[in-house]
PDB file of C-alpha atoms in Angstrom:
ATOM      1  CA  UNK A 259     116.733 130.103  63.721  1.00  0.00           C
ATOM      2  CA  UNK A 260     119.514 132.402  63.002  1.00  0.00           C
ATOM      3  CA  UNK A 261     121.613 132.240  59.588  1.00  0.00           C
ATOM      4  CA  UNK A 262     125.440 132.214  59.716  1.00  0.00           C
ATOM      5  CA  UNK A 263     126.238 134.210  57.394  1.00  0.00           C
ATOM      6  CA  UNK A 264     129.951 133.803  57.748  1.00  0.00           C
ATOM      7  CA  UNK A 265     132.111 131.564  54.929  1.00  0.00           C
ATOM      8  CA  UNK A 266     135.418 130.666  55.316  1.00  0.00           C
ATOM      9  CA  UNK A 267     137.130 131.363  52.365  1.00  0.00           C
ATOM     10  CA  UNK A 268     140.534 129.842  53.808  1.00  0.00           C
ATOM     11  CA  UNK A 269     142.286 132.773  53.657  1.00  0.00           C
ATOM     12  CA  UNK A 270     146.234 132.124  55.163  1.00  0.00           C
ATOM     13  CA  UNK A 271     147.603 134.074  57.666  1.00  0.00           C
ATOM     14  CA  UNK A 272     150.509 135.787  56.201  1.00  0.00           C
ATOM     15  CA  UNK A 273     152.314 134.900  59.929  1.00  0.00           C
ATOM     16  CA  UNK A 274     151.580 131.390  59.387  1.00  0.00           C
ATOM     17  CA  UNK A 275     153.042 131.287  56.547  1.00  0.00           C
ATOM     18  CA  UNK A 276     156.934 130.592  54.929  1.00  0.00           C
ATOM     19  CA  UNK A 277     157.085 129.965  50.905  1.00  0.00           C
ATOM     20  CA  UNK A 278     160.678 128.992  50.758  1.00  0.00           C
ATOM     21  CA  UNK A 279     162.722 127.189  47.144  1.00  0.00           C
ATOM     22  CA  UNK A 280     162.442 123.720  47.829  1.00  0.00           C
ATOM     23  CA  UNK A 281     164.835 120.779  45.815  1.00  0.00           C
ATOM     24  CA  UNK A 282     163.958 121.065  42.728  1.00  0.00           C
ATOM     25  CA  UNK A 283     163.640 124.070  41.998  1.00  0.00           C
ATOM     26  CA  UNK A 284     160.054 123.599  43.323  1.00  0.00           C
ATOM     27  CA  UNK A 285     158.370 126.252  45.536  1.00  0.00           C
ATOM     28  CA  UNK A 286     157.506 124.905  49.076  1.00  0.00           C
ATOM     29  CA  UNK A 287     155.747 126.076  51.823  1.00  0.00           C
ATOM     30  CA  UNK A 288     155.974 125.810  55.622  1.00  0.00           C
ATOM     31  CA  UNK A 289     152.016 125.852  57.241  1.00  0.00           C
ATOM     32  CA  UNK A 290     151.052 125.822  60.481  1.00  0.00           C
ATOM     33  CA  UNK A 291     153.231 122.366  61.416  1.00  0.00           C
ATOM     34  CA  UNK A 292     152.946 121.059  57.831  1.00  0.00           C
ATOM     35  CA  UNK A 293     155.548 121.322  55.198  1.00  0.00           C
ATOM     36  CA  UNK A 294     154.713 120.999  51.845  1.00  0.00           C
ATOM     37  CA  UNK A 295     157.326 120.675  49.662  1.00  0.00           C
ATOM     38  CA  UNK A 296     155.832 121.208  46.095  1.00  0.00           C
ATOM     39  CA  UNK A 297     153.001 123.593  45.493  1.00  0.00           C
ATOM     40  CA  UNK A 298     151.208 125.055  43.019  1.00  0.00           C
ATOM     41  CA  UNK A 299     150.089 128.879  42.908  1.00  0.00           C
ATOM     42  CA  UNK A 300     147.479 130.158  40.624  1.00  0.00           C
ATOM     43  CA  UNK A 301     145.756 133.721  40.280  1.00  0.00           C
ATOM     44  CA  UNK A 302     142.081 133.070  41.041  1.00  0.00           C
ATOM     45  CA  UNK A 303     141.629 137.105  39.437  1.00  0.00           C
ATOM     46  CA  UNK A 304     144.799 136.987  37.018  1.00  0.00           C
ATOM     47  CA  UNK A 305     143.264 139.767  34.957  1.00  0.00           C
ATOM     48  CA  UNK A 306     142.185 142.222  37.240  1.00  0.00           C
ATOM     49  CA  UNK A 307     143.719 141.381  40.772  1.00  0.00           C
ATOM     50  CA  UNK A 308     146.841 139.234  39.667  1.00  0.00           C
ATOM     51  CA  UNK A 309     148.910 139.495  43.127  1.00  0.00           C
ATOM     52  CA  UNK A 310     145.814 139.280  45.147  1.00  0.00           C
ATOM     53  CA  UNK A 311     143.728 136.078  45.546  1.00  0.00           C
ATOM     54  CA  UNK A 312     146.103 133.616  44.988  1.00  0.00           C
ATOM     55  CA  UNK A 313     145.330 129.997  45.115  1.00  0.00           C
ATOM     56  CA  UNK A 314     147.904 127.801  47.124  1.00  0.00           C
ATOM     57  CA  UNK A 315     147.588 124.127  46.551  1.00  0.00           C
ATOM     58  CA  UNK A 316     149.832 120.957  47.150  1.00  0.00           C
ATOM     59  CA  UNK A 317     151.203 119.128  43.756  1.00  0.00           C
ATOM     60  CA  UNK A 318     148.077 116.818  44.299  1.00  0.00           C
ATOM     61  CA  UNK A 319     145.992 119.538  43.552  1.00  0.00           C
ATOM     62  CA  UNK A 320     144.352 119.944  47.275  1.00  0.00           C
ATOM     63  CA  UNK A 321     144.002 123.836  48.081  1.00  0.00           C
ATOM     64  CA  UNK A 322     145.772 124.526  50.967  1.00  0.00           C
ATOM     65  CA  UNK A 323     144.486 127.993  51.307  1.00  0.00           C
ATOM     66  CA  UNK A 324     143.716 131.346  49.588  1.00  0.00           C
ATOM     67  CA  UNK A 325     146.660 134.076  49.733  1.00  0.00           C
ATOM     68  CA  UNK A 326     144.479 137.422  49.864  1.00  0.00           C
ATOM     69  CA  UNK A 327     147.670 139.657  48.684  1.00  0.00           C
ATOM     70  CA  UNK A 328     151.203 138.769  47.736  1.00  0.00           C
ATOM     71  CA  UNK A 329     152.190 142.627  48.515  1.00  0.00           C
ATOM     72  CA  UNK A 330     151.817 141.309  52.684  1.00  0.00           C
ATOM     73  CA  UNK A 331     154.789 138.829  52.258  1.00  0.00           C
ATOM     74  CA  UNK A 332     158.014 139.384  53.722  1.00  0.00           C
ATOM     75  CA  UNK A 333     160.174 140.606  50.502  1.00  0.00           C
ATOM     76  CA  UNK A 334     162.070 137.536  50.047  1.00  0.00           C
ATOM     77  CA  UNK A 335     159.002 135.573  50.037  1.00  0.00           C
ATOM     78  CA  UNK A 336     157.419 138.128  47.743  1.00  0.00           C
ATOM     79  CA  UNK A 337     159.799 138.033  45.519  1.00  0.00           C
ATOM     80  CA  UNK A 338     159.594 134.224  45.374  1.00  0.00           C
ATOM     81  CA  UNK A 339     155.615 134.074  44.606  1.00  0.00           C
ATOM     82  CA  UNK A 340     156.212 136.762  42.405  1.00  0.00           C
ATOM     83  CA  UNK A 341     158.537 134.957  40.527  1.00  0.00           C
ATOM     84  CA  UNK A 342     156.623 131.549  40.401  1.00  0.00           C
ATOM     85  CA  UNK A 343     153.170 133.122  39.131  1.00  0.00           C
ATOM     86  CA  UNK A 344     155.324 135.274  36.471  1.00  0.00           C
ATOM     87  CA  UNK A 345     156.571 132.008  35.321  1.00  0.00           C
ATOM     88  CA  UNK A 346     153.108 130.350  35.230  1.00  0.00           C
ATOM     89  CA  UNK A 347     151.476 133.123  33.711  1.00  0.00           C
ATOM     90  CA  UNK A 348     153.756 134.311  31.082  1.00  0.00           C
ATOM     91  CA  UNK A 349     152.795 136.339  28.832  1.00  0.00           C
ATOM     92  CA  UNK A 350     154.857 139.107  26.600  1.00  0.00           C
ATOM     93  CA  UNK A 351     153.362 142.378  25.895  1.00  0.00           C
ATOM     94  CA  UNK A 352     152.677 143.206  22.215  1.00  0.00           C
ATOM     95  CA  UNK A 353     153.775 146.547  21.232  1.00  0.00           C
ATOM     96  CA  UNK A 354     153.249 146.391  17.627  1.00  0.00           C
ATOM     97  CA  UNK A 355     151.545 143.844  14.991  1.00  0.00           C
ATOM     98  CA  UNK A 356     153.757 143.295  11.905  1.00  0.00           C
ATOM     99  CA  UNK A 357     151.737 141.266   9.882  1.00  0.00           C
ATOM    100  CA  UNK A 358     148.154 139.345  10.371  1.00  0.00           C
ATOM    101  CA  UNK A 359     147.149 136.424   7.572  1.00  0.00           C
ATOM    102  CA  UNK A 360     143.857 135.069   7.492  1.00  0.00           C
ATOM    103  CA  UNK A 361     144.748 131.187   5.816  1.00  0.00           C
ATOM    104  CA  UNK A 362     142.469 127.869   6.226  1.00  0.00           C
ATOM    105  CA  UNK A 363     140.932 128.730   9.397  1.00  0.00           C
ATOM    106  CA  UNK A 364     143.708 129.656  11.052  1.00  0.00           C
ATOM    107  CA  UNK A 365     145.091 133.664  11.800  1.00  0.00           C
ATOM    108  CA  UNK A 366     149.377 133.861  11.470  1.00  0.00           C
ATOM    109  CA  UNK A 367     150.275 136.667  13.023  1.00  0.00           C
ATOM    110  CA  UNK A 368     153.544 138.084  13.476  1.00  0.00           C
ATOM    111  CA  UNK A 369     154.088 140.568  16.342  1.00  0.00           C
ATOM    112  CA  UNK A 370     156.628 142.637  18.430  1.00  0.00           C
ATOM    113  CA  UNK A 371     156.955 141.565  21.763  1.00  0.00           C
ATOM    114  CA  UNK A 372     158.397 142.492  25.066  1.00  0.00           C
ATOM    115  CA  UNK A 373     159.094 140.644  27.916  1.00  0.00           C
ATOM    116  CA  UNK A 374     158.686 141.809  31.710  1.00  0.00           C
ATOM    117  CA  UNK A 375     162.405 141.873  31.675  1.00  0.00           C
ATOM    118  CA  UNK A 376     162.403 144.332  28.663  1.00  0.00           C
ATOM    119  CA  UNK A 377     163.807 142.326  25.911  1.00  0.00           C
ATOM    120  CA  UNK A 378     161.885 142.920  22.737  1.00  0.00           C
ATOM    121  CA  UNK A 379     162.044 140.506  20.368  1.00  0.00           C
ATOM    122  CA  UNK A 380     159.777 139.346  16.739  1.00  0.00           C
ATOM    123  CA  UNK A 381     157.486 136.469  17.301  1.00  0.00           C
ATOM    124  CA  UNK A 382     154.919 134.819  15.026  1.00  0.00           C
ATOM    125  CA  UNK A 383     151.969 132.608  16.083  1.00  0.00           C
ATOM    126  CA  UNK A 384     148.925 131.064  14.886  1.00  0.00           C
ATOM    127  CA  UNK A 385     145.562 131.489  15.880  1.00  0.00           C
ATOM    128  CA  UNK A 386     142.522 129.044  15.447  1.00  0.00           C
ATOM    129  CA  UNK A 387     138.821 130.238  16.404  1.00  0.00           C
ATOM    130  CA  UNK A 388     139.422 134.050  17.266  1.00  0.00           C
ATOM    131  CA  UNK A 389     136.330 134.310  17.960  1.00  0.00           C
ATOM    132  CA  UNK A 390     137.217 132.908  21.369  1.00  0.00           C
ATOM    133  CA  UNK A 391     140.922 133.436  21.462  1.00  0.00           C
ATOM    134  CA  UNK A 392     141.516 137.298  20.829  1.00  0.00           C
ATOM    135  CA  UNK A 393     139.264 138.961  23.429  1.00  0.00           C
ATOM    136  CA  UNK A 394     138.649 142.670  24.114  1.00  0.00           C
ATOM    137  CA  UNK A 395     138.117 143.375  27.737  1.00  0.00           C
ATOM    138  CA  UNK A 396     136.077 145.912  29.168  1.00  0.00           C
ATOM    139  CA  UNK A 397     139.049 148.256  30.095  1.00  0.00           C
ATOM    140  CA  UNK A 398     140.229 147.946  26.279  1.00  0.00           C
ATOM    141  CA  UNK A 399     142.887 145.187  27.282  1.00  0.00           C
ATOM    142  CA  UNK A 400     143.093 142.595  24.993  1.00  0.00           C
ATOM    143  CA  UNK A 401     144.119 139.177  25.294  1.00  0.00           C
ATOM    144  CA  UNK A 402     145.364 136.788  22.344  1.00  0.00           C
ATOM    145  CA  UNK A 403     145.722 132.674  22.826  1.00  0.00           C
ATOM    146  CA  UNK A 404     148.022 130.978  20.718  1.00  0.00           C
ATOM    147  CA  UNK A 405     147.842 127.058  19.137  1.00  0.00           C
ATOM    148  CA  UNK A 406     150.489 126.392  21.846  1.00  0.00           C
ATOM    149  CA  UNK A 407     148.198 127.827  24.806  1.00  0.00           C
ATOM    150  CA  UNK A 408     150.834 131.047  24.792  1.00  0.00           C
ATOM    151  CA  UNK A 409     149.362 134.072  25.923  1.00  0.00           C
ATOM    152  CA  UNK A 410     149.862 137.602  24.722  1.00  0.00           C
ATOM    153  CA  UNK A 411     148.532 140.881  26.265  1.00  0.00           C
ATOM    154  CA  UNK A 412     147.953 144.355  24.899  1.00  0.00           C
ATOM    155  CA  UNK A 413     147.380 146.596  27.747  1.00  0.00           C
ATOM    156  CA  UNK A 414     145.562 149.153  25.999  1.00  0.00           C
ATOM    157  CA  UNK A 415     144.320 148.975  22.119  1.00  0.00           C
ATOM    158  CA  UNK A 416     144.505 152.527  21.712  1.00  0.00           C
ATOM    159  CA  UNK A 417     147.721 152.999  22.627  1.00  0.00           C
ATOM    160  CA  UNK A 418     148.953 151.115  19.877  1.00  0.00           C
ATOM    161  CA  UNK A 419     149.458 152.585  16.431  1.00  0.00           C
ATOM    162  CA  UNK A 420     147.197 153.351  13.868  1.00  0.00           C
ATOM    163  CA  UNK A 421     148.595 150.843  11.763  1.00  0.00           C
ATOM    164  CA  UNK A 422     148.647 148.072  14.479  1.00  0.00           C
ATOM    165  CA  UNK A 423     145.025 148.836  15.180  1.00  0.00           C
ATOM    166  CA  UNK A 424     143.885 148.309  11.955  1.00  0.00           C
ATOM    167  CA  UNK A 425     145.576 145.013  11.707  1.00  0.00           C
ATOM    168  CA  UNK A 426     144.157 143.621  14.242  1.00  0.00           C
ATOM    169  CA  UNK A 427     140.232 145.645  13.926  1.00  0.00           C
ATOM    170  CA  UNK A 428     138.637 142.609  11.725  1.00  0.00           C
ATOM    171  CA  UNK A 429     139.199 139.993  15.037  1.00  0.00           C
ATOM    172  CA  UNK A 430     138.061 142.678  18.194  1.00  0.00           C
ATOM    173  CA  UNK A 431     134.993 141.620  18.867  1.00  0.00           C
TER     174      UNK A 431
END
């Protein structure tokens, strides 16, 4: 008896698909006959591939279908999932650490932030079990969670400064 080896992954057709700004503000999406007028996108890679594998469900939460890459879009589409998963995955690059307080299980840091629009701007947080929530990647990216599920990114650790590093050393694990 032979194996099929084969899985469908439900990969979507970029031709059979339109994402289009549906009332609301939502994003909707046009789908072989079917028009769904509220979906949700999520990265199923958001780390390492975050325009490619993108999950495309309706607002109940059913996957419609996996997007392989958001780069084979038409532009205007493009820009529209672009926009969406920017929005649902927001999270400001840290280009300096000001301050870090270790106070009744909690971290309070205070930070330097940009934006993917450029604006840099102070922010403080506070950080509970960073153990778990400040995590070193392999490529030297780290991540840091917030109390209020906010996310912040360093791209690199050692292209921060010296002082920055050291700041932040005690909670790289």
């Amino acid at each position: 008896m032979a194996i099929n080896t084969h899985m469908d992954l439900g990969i979507l057709d970029v031709k059979d698909v339109a994402f289009y700004t549906a009332a609301g503000g939502f994003i909707g999406l046009r789908h072989k006959g079917e028009d769904y007028k509220h979906i949700v996108l999520r990265r199923i890679m958001p780390i390492e591939h975050p325009m490619e594998y993108i999950s495309v469900a309706d607002h109940e939460n059913k996957e419609i279908g996996i997007l392989r890459h958001v780069g084979e879009l038409p532009e205007e589409q493009r820009v529209l999932v672009e926009t969406e998963l920017d929005n649902r995955y927001y999270s400001p690059q840290v280009l300096d650490v000001i301050s870090v307080k270790d106070k009744l299980g909690y971290v309070y840091m205070e930070m330097k932030l940009q934006n993917k629009q450029g604006r840099v701007y102070d922010k403080s947080c506070a950080i509970k079990d960073v153990s778990r929530n400040i995590r070193t990647l392999p490529n030297h990216m780290v991540l840091i969670f917030d109390v209020d599920g906010n996310r912040y990114t360093i791209p690199k650790i050692e292209d921060m400064s010296k002082a920055s590093q050291k700041k932040l050393d005690a909670y790289l694990f």
